[in-house]
Amino acid sequence: MRKIIIAIDGYSGCGKSSTAKEVAKRLEYKHIDSGATYRAVTLYFIQNEINLNDNDAVNEALGKISIDFIYNKELGKNETFLNQQNVEEEIRKMYVSEMVSPVSAIKEVRGTMVSIQRKMALDGGVVMDGRDIGSVVFPEAELKIFMVASDEARARRRYLELKGKGQEVSVEEIARNFRERDQQDTSRKESPLVRVEDAIEIDTSDLEFEDQVQMVLDLANEKIGE
Ligand code: DC
């Protein structure tokens, strides 16, 4: 059976990653969370106090970074490794979320991440989620989804997710971070978040998780059968 590329783009917190992960599992495809690559770089920049305005420092840092996704059988999902260290939990914390948009607006960062993401997808059969997957990383993707959800639904879901992981954050703090990231991600110069013409929009505000997974699976199976 032919293997396709599925690109899922959209605003922060619409359920892109969780949907992509489940769709990939059911199709026996690889899931690549491109946002995790930007988060890992951001963590490295924070830990090493890289000045975002210093081009040489940014380039030097990018040369020292390796990012891998390693499948954890017990958890049934990929975990993000930065220079061989498991950073899966750390990169989801609020202090990283606060810095990730300015870091991902840097042209050199995007160039490096896009080539890492393309390499990870070399064998095909991929579900990749992010902001520029259908527009820049895989403009040739057979299926492109653009996910949206109301501000309330997004903030409520992320609050429950972080709370479940024992992280102390308020719904207001999350909503503010989403607003700021949406603004920065859509207005940046380098490959901003856009809805490409051939993307199919899915509004997840009132959908059960299983329904949004099934919608993407139905669309994918249609494409696979073509
Ligand atoms: O998907 P996420 O919320 O974990 O992504 C974190 C940030 O990374 C997001 O606010 C912008 C950036 N990002 C990006 O610029 N391009 C992508 N393809 C994925 C994420």
Short mmCIF file of C-alpha atoms and ligand atoms in Angstrom, two decimals:
data_model
loop_
_atom_site.label_atom_id
_atom_site.label_comp_id
_atom_site.label_asym_id
_atom_site.label_seq_id
_atom_site.Cartn_x
_atom_site.Cartn_y
_atom_site.Cartn_z
CA MET A 1 0.00 0.00 0.00
CA ARG A 2 1.30 3.45 -0.81
CA LYS A 3 2.60 5.52 2.08
CA ILE A 4 1.63 9.17 2.19
CA ILE A 5 2.72 12.28 4.07
CA ILE A 6 0.11 13.85 6.34
CA ALA A 7 0.74 17.46 7.38
CA ILE A 8 -1.22 18.84 10.34
CA ASP A 9 -0.80 22.57 10.93
CA GLY A 10 -2.62 25.04 13.13
CA TYR A 11 -2.57 27.33 16.14
CA SER A 12 -1.14 26.37 19.52
CA GLY A 13 -3.16 23.92 21.56
CA CYS A 14 -5.72 22.78 18.96
CA GLY A 15 -4.90 19.11 19.45
CA LYS A 16 -2.52 18.73 16.51
CA SER A 17 0.11 16.63 18.25
CA SER A 18 -2.20 14.30 20.12
CA THR A 19 -4.24 13.70 16.97
CA ALA A 20 -1.12 13.22 14.84
CA LYS A 21 0.29 10.75 17.34
CA GLU A 22 -2.86 8.61 17.39
CA VAL A 23 -3.35 8.73 13.60
CA ALA A 24 0.27 7.66 13.12
CA LYS A 25 -0.17 4.78 15.56
CA ARG A 26 -3.26 3.45 13.79
CA LEU A 27 -1.72 3.76 10.31
CA GLU A 28 1.60 2.37 11.58
CA TYR A 29 3.26 5.58 10.42
CA LYS A 30 5.94 7.67 12.08
CA HIS A 31 4.80 10.68 14.13
CA ILE A 32 7.01 13.74 14.06
CA ASP A 33 6.13 16.61 16.38
CA SER A 34 8.01 19.47 14.68
CA GLY A 35 7.17 21.81 17.57
CA ALA A 36 9.28 19.57 19.82
CA THR A 37 12.34 20.34 17.66
CA TYR A 38 11.79 24.10 18.17
CA ARG A 39 11.23 23.51 21.88
CA ALA A 40 14.46 21.50 22.16
CA VAL A 41 16.48 24.29 20.50
CA THR A 42 14.82 26.81 22.78
CA LEU A 43 15.80 24.76 25.83
CA TYR A 44 19.41 24.62 24.60
CA PHE A 45 19.44 28.40 24.03
CA ILE A 46 18.06 29.03 27.51
CA GLN A 47 20.46 26.62 29.21
CA ASN A 48 23.45 28.07 27.37
CA GLU A 49 22.29 31.70 27.60
CA ILE A 50 22.49 32.26 23.86
CA ASN A 51 21.79 35.84 22.84
CA LEU A 52 19.11 35.63 20.14
CA ASN A 53 20.40 38.81 18.50
CA ASP A 54 23.94 37.45 18.13
CA ASN A 55 23.97 35.64 14.78
CA ASP A 56 27.36 34.04 15.31
CA ALA A 57 26.39 32.68 18.71
CA VAL A 58 23.11 31.32 17.29
CA ASN A 59 24.90 29.61 14.40
CA GLU A 60 27.58 28.17 16.64
CA ALA A 61 24.92 26.82 19.00
CA LEU A 62 22.94 25.27 16.13
CA GLY A 63 26.10 23.40 15.08
CA LYS A 64 26.28 21.78 18.52
CA ILE A 65 22.72 20.54 18.67
CA SER A 66 21.47 17.07 17.85
CA ILE A 67 17.79 16.21 18.17
CA ASP A 68 16.31 12.72 18.07
CA PHE A 69 12.91 11.21 18.67
CA ILE A 70 13.15 7.82 20.33
CA TYR A 71 10.11 5.61 20.66
CA ASN A 72 9.29 4.65 24.24
CA LYS A 73 7.47 1.32 24.06
CA GLU A 74 6.00 1.56 27.55
CA LEU A 75 4.53 5.01 26.96
CA GLY A 76 3.65 4.19 23.35
CA LYS A 77 5.06 7.49 22.08
CA ASN A 78 8.17 9.26 20.90
CA GLU A 79 10.32 11.12 23.37
CA THR A 80 12.52 14.07 22.44
CA PHE A 81 16.27 13.85 23.01
CA LEU A 82 18.56 16.87 22.91
CA ASN A 83 22.23 15.88 22.61
CA GLN A 84 21.37 12.37 23.86
CA GLN A 85 19.49 13.68 26.93
CA ASN A 86 15.80 12.97 27.36
CA VAL A 87 14.16 16.42 27.47
CA GLU A 88 10.59 15.36 26.74
CA GLU A 89 9.22 16.64 30.01
CA GLU A 90 11.36 19.77 30.28
CA ILE A 91 10.47 21.17 26.84
CA ARG A 92 6.74 21.19 27.70
CA LYS A 93 7.25 23.49 30.69
CA MET A 94 5.93 27.03 30.67
CA TYR A 95 9.33 28.76 30.71
CA VAL A 96 10.15 27.03 27.41
CA SER A 97 6.71 27.87 25.95
CA GLU A 98 7.38 31.52 26.82
CA MET A 99 10.58 31.60 24.73
CA VAL A 100 9.83 29.27 21.84
CA SER A 101 8.17 31.74 19.47
CA PRO A 102 11.06 34.26 19.36
CA VAL A 103 13.54 31.40 18.90
CA SER A 104 11.51 29.83 16.10
CA ALA A 105 11.28 33.17 14.30
CA ILE A 106 15.05 33.09 13.62
CA LYS A 107 15.80 32.22 10.00
CA GLU A 108 18.86 30.06 10.76
CA VAL A 109 16.94 28.10 13.40
CA ARG A 110 14.19 27.36 10.89
CA GLY A 111 16.65 26.28 8.22
CA THR A 112 18.29 23.80 10.58
CA MET A 113 14.98 22.46 11.95
CA VAL A 114 13.43 21.99 8.51
CA SER A 115 16.38 19.89 7.36
CA ILE A 116 16.21 17.80 10.56
CA GLN A 117 12.46 17.31 10.06
CA ARG A 118 12.85 16.31 6.40
CA LYS A 119 15.59 13.81 7.29
CA MET A 120 13.39 12.23 9.96
CA ALA A 121 10.70 11.66 7.33
CA LEU A 122 12.96 10.16 4.67
CA ASP A 123 11.38 6.69 4.72
CA GLY A 124 7.85 8.07 4.12
CA GLY A 125 4.69 7.10 5.99
CA VAL A 126 4.72 10.16 8.20
CA VAL A 127 2.30 12.28 10.17
CA MET A 128 3.99 15.59 11.00
CA ASP A 129 2.39 18.41 12.95
CA GLY A 130 3.45 22.03 13.28
CA ARG A 131 2.96 25.46 11.74
CA ASP A 132 4.63 25.31 8.32
CA ILE A 133 4.48 21.63 7.39
CA GLY A 134 2.01 21.97 4.52
CA SER A 135 3.50 25.25 3.34
CA VAL A 136 7.27 24.81 3.68
CA VAL A 137 8.46 21.44 5.01
CA PHE A 138 6.26 19.23 2.80
CA PRO A 139 4.38 21.36 0.27
CA GLU A 140 3.92 18.10 -1.66
CA ALA A 141 2.15 16.31 1.25
CA GLU A 142 -0.77 14.26 -0.03
CA LEU A 143 -3.00 15.29 2.88
CA LYS A 144 -2.93 18.68 4.59
CA ILE A 145 -5.05 19.46 7.63
CA PHE A 146 -5.46 22.87 9.26
CA MET A 147 -6.71 22.55 12.83
CA VAL A 148 -8.55 25.25 14.72
CA ALA A 149 -10.34 25.41 18.08
CA SER A 150 -11.90 28.08 20.26
CA ASP A 151 -9.69 29.90 22.78
CA GLU A 152 -11.70 28.41 25.67
CA ALA A 153 -11.40 24.82 24.45
CA ARG A 154 -7.67 25.16 23.85
CA ALA A 155 -6.87 26.69 27.23
CA ARG A 156 -9.07 24.25 29.13
CA ARG A 157 -7.55 21.18 27.47
CA ARG A 158 -3.94 22.33 27.96
CA TYR A 159 -4.68 23.22 31.59
CA LEU A 160 -5.93 19.69 32.25
CA GLU A 161 -2.95 18.20 30.41
CA LEU A 162 -0.35 20.19 32.40
CA LYS A 163 -2.21 19.67 35.65
CA GLY A 164 -2.14 15.92 34.97
CA LYS A 165 1.64 16.19 34.74
CA GLY A 166 1.77 18.02 38.07
CA GLN A 167 2.63 21.43 36.60
CA GLU A 168 1.23 24.44 38.44
CA VAL A 169 -0.23 26.84 35.85
CA SER A 170 -3.46 28.77 35.60
CA VAL A 171 -5.93 28.72 32.69
CA GLU A 172 -5.31 32.48 32.27
CA GLU A 173 -1.56 31.99 31.99
CA ILE A 174 -2.04 29.33 29.32
CA ALA A 175 -4.57 31.44 27.39
CA ARG A 176 -2.18 34.41 27.43
CA ASN A 177 0.71 32.24 26.20
CA PHE A 178 -1.45 30.86 23.35
CA ARG A 179 -2.52 34.38 22.34
CA GLU A 180 1.07 35.62 22.31
CA ARG A 181 2.39 32.61 20.40
CA ASP A 182 -0.44 32.74 17.82
CA GLN A 183 0.33 36.40 17.26
CA GLN A 184 4.07 35.83 16.89
CA ASP A 185 3.74 32.63 14.85
CA THR A 186 1.36 34.20 12.32
CA SER A 187 3.15 37.53 11.98
CA ARG A 188 6.81 36.47 11.78
CA LYS A 189 8.71 37.05 8.55
CA GLU A 190 10.10 33.52 8.14
CA SER A 191 7.50 30.92 7.14
CA PRO A 192 4.65 32.21 9.28
CA LEU A 193 1.70 30.02 10.20
CA VAL A 194 -0.71 30.19 7.27
CA ARG A 195 -3.57 28.08 6.08
CA VAL A 196 -2.57 26.85 2.64
CA GLU A 197 -5.28 26.64 0.00
CA ASP A 198 -5.24 22.86 -0.28
CA ALA A 199 -5.56 22.28 3.48
CA ILE A 200 -8.76 20.86 4.94
CA GLU A 201 -9.92 22.72 8.05
CA ILE A 202 -11.01 20.77 11.14
CA ASP A 203 -12.48 22.67 14.09
CA THR A 204 -11.88 20.55 17.20
CA SER A 205 -13.69 22.83 19.71
CA ASP A 206 -16.68 20.54 20.12
CA LEU A 207 -15.19 17.28 18.93
CA GLU A 208 -14.38 14.28 21.07
CA PHE A 209 -10.79 13.16 20.62
CA GLU A 210 -11.86 9.92 18.92
CA ASP A 211 -13.95 11.90 16.40
CA GLN A 212 -11.09 14.14 15.35
CA VAL A 213 -8.80 11.12 14.98
CA GLN A 214 -11.42 9.35 12.87
CA MET A 215 -11.92 12.39 10.64
CA VAL A 216 -8.22 12.52 9.80
CA LEU A 217 -8.07 8.74 9.36
CA ASP A 218 -10.99 8.78 6.92
CA LEU A 219 -9.33 11.51 4.87
CA ALA A 220 -6.01 9.65 4.97
CA ASN A 221 -7.54 6.34 3.89
CA GLU A 222 -9.21 8.10 0.97
CA LYS A 223 -5.83 9.44 -0.15
CA ILE A 224 -4.05 6.14 0.42
CA GLY A 225 -6.65 4.38 -1.72
CA GLU A 226 -6.35 6.84 -4.63
O1 DC B 1 3.48 22.70 18.43
P1 DC B 1 4.05 23.45 19.66
O2 DC B 1 3.03 24.33 20.31
O3 DC B 1 4.74 22.55 20.60
O4 DC B 1 5.16 24.41 19.02
C1 DC B 1 5.92 25.29 19.82
C2 DC B 1 6.34 26.50 19.00
O5 DC B 1 7.26 26.10 17.97
C3 DC B 1 5.24 27.27 18.29
O6 DC B 1 4.67 28.27 19.10
C4 DC B 1 5.96 27.86 17.11
C5 DC B 1 7.08 26.91 16.82
N1 DC B 1 6.84 26.04 15.68
C6 DC B 1 7.12 26.54 14.43
O7 DC B 1 7.49 27.70 14.31
N2 DC B 1 7.00 25.75 13.34
C7 DC B 1 6.58 24.48 13.44
N3 DC B 1 6.49 23.72 12.36
C8 DC B 1 6.26 23.96 14.72
C9 DC B 1 6.37 24.77 15.83
#
